[in-house]
Coordinates of C-alpha atoms in Angstrom, one line a residue:
M5 CA 17.3 3.6 9.2
V6 CA 15.8 0.4 7.4
Q7 CA 17.6 -2.6 7.5
G8 CA 19.7 -3.8 4.4
M9 CA 20.8 0.2 3.6
S10 CA 23.3 1.8 4.1
S11 CA 23.5 5.1 5.9
T12 CA 24.9 6.7 2.1
E13 CA 22.4 4.9 0.2
P14 CA 19.1 7.0 -1.0
Q15 CA 15.8 5.2 0.6
G16 CA 14.2 4.2 -2.8
T17 CA 17.2 2.2 -3.9
G18 CA 19.1 -0.7 -1.6
W19 CA 16.3 -3.2 -2.7
N20 CA 17.3 -6.9 -3.0
M21 CA 16.0 -10.2 -3.8
A22 CA 14.8 -10.8 0.2
D23 CA 12.4 -7.8 0.0
L24 CA 10.8 -9.2 -3.3
H25 CA 10.7 -12.6 -1.9
T26 CA 9.4 -12.1 1.1
A27 CA 6.8 -9.3 -0.8
W28 CA 5.8 -12.3 -2.9
E29 CA 5.0 -14.6 0.0
V30 CA 2.4 -11.7 1.3
V31 CA 0.7 -11.1 -2.2
R32 CA 0.4 -15.2 -3.1
R33 CA -0.6 -15.9 0.8
K34 CA -3.5 -13.4 0.2
G35 CA -4.0 -14.6 -3.0
S36 CA -4.4 -11.6 -4.8
R37 CA -6.2 -11.0 -8.6
G38 CA -4.1 -9.2 -11.3
G39 CA -4.3 -5.9 -12.8
Y40 CA -5.2 -5.1 -15.8
D41 CA -2.3 -6.3 -18.0
G42 CA -3.9 -9.7 -17.2
Q43 CA -1.0 -11.6 -15.4
D44 CA -2.6 -13.6 -12.6
L45 CA -0.4 -14.8 -10.0
A46 CA 0.1 -18.4 -10.8
E47 CA 1.6 -16.9 -14.4
F48 CA 3.9 -14.8 -12.3
G49 CA 4.9 -17.6 -10.1
R50 CA 5.7 -19.8 -13.1
D51 CA 9.0 -17.7 -13.9
L52 CA 8.9 -15.9 -10.5
D53 CA 12.7 -15.4 -9.8
R54 CA 13.0 -14.0 -14.0
H55 CA 10.0 -11.3 -12.8
L56 CA 11.6 -10.7 -9.3
Q57 CA 15.3 -10.0 -11.2
D58 CA 13.7 -7.9 -13.6
L59 CA 11.5 -5.5 -10.8
L60 CA 14.4 -5.8 -8.6
Q61 CA 16.5 -4.4 -11.4
E62 CA 13.8 -1.4 -12.4
L63 CA 13.6 -0.9 -8.7
N64 CA 17.5 -0.5 -7.8
E65 CA 18.2 1.3 -11.1
R66 CA 15.1 3.7 -10.4
R67 CA 13.0 3.0 -13.3
Y68 CA 10.0 1.4 -12.0
T69 CA 6.6 3.4 -12.7
P70 CA 3.5 1.7 -11.8
D71 CA 0.8 0.4 -14.3
P72 CA -3.1 1.6 -13.7
G73 CA -5.5 -0.2 -12.0
L74 CA -8.6 -2.6 -13.5
R75 CA -11.3 -0.9 -12.0
V76 CA -13.7 -3.4 -10.6
Y77 CA -17.0 -3.1 -8.4
I78 CA -17.7 -4.7 -5.3
P79 CA -21.6 -4.8 -4.0
K80 CA -22.1 -2.9 -0.6
G81 CA -24.1 -4.3 2.2
D82 CA -26.5 -1.3 1.2
G83 CA -26.8 -2.7 -2.5
R84 CA -24.3 0.0 -3.7
R85 CA -20.9 -1.3 -5.6
R86 CA -17.8 0.1 -4.1
P87 CA -15.0 1.1 -6.8
L88 CA -11.4 -0.8 -6.6
G89 CA -8.6 -0.6 -8.7
L90 CA -6.9 -3.6 -8.7
L91 CA -3.4 -3.6 -9.1
T92 CA -1.0 -5.9 -11.4
V93 CA 1.1 -8.4 -9.4
R94 CA 4.4 -6.3 -9.9
D95 CA 2.6 -3.6 -8.4
K96 CA 1.4 -5.1 -5.2
L97 CA 4.9 -6.4 -4.8
V98 CA 6.6 -3.5 -4.9
Q99 CA 3.7 -1.9 -2.3
V100 CA 4.5 -4.4 -0.2
A101 CA 8.2 -4.2 -0.1
V102 CA 7.7 -0.5 0.4
K103 CA 5.3 -0.9 2.9
P104 CA 7.7 -1.9 6.2
R105 CA 10.0 1.1 5.2
L106 CA 7.2 3.5 4.8
E107 CA 6.2 2.4 8.2
A108 CA 9.7 2.9 10.3
M109 CA 9.4 6.9 8.9
L110 CA 5.2 7.1 10.0
E111 CA 4.7 4.9 12.5
P112 CA 6.6 7.7 15.3
L113 CA 4.1 10.2 14.3
F114 CA 0.7 8.5 14.7
H115 CA -1.1 8.6 17.9
N116 CA -1.0 5.7 20.2
A117 CA -4.9 5.4 20.6
S118 CA -4.8 4.9 16.6
Y119 CA -5.7 1.1 16.2
A120 CA -6.6 1.0 12.0
Y121 CA -4.3 -0.5 9.2
R122 CA -0.9 0.0 11.1
P123 CA 1.4 -3.0 12.9
D124 CA 0.5 -4.9 16.2
K125 CA -2.4 -3.1 16.4
G126 CA -6.0 -3.7 14.3
H127 CA -9.3 -4.6 16.2
R128 CA -8.7 -6.5 19.0
K129 CA -6.4 -4.7 20.6
A130 CA -8.5 -1.3 20.5
L131 CA -11.4 -3.4 21.4
A132 CA -9.2 -4.2 24.8
R133 CA -7.8 -0.7 25.1
V134 CA -11.8 0.5 25.5
E135 CA -12.3 -2.5 28.0
H136 CA -9.1 -1.5 29.7
E137 CA -10.6 2.3 30.1
I138 CA -14.1 0.8 31.1
R139 CA -12.1 -0.7 33.9
A140 CA -9.8 2.0 34.7
G141 CA -13.6 4.0 35.2
N142 CA -13.8 6.0 32.1
R143 CA -17.3 5.4 31.0
W144 CA -18.1 7.4 27.6
V145 CA -16.5 6.4 24.3
A146 CA -16.6 8.4 21.0
A147 CA -16.4 6.0 17.8
A148 CA -16.1 8.1 14.6
D149 CA -15.9 7.2 11.0
I150 CA -15.4 9.2 7.7
G151 CA -18.2 8.1 5.3
E152 CA -16.1 7.0 2.2
F153 CA -12.8 8.1 3.5
F154 CA -10.2 6.4 0.9
D155 CA -12.9 6.9 -2.0
S156 CA -12.4 10.7 -1.3
L157 CA -9.1 11.4 0.2
N158 CA -7.6 14.5 -1.2
H159 CA -4.4 13.5 -3.0
G160 CA -2.7 17.3 -2.2
K161 CA -3.6 17.0 1.5
L162 CA -1.9 13.7 1.6
M163 CA 1.2 14.5 -0.3
S164 CA 1.7 17.4 1.6
Q165 CA 1.6 14.9 4.7
V166 CA 3.8 12.6 3.3
S167 CA 6.2 15.2 2.1
A168 CA 6.8 16.8 5.3
A169 CA 7.9 12.5 6.9
V170 CA 9.1 11.5 3.7
E171 CA 12.7 12.9 2.8
D172 CA 13.4 10.2 -0.3
T173 CA 12.2 12.0 -3.1
W174 CA 12.1 9.0 -5.4
L175 CA 9.5 7.2 -2.7
R176 CA 7.7 10.1 -2.8
E177 CA 7.1 10.0 -6.3
R178 CA 6.0 6.6 -6.5
I179 CA 3.7 7.5 -3.8
E180 CA 2.1 10.0 -5.9
L181 CA 2.6 8.2 -9.4
W182 CA 0.4 5.2 -7.0
L183 CA -2.3 7.8 -6.5
E184 CA -2.7 9.4 -9.9
I185 CA -1.6 7.0 -12.0
G186 CA -5.6 5.8 -12.8
V187 CA -7.1 3.0 -13.8
V188 CA -8.2 1.0 -17.0
E189 CA -12.4 1.0 -17.1
R190 CA -13.7 -1.2 -19.8
G191 CA -10.4 -0.8 -21.8
K192 CA -10.6 2.9 -21.4
P193 CA -8.3 4.5 -19.2
C194 CA -9.4 7.2 -16.6
S195 CA -7.6 9.7 -14.6
T196 CA -8.3 9.6 -10.6
S197 CA -8.2 12.8 -8.9
R198 CA -8.8 11.7 -5.1
G199 CA -9.1 8.7 -3.3
V200 CA -6.6 5.5 -2.5

């Protein structure tokens, strides 16, 4: 069970200001840009307590729904551009607040040798593991990467895995909304049928 929640409380409720203040510090330190609503970190921070209180009320009343992302393109090393959907500040805050709750549910399902995008893992620990295996006499290393994986991820397959691991309906619905809410590109809404 996630700290701060009672055993009778659905997983999607039980939010508190500490959750959102912690999320704010993460988002603020990253210097994240705002999304299509035009509100940046500085503007959100000027009336931080009111914004967080409004968001907290939406979360605890289970009324929170995300906004579409703002489509931007970043250059890749090969000259192509990679599309990104920039979230609004409030949506970034909720995703950061949800992350530890999801990690508590999903971490036990991952293989110990999986190092990407996981707490207390990362590339340095992956390299240390490879060095350990070499010292142990193992001489073969296989590296694999799925090209454009995050851009092409199948929503249905992902949600089938999420549904098997996340019991809380509200939380599953938010994840599905984050996947399918779409983006705003050049002022026009565009749906997203794949990718994260």
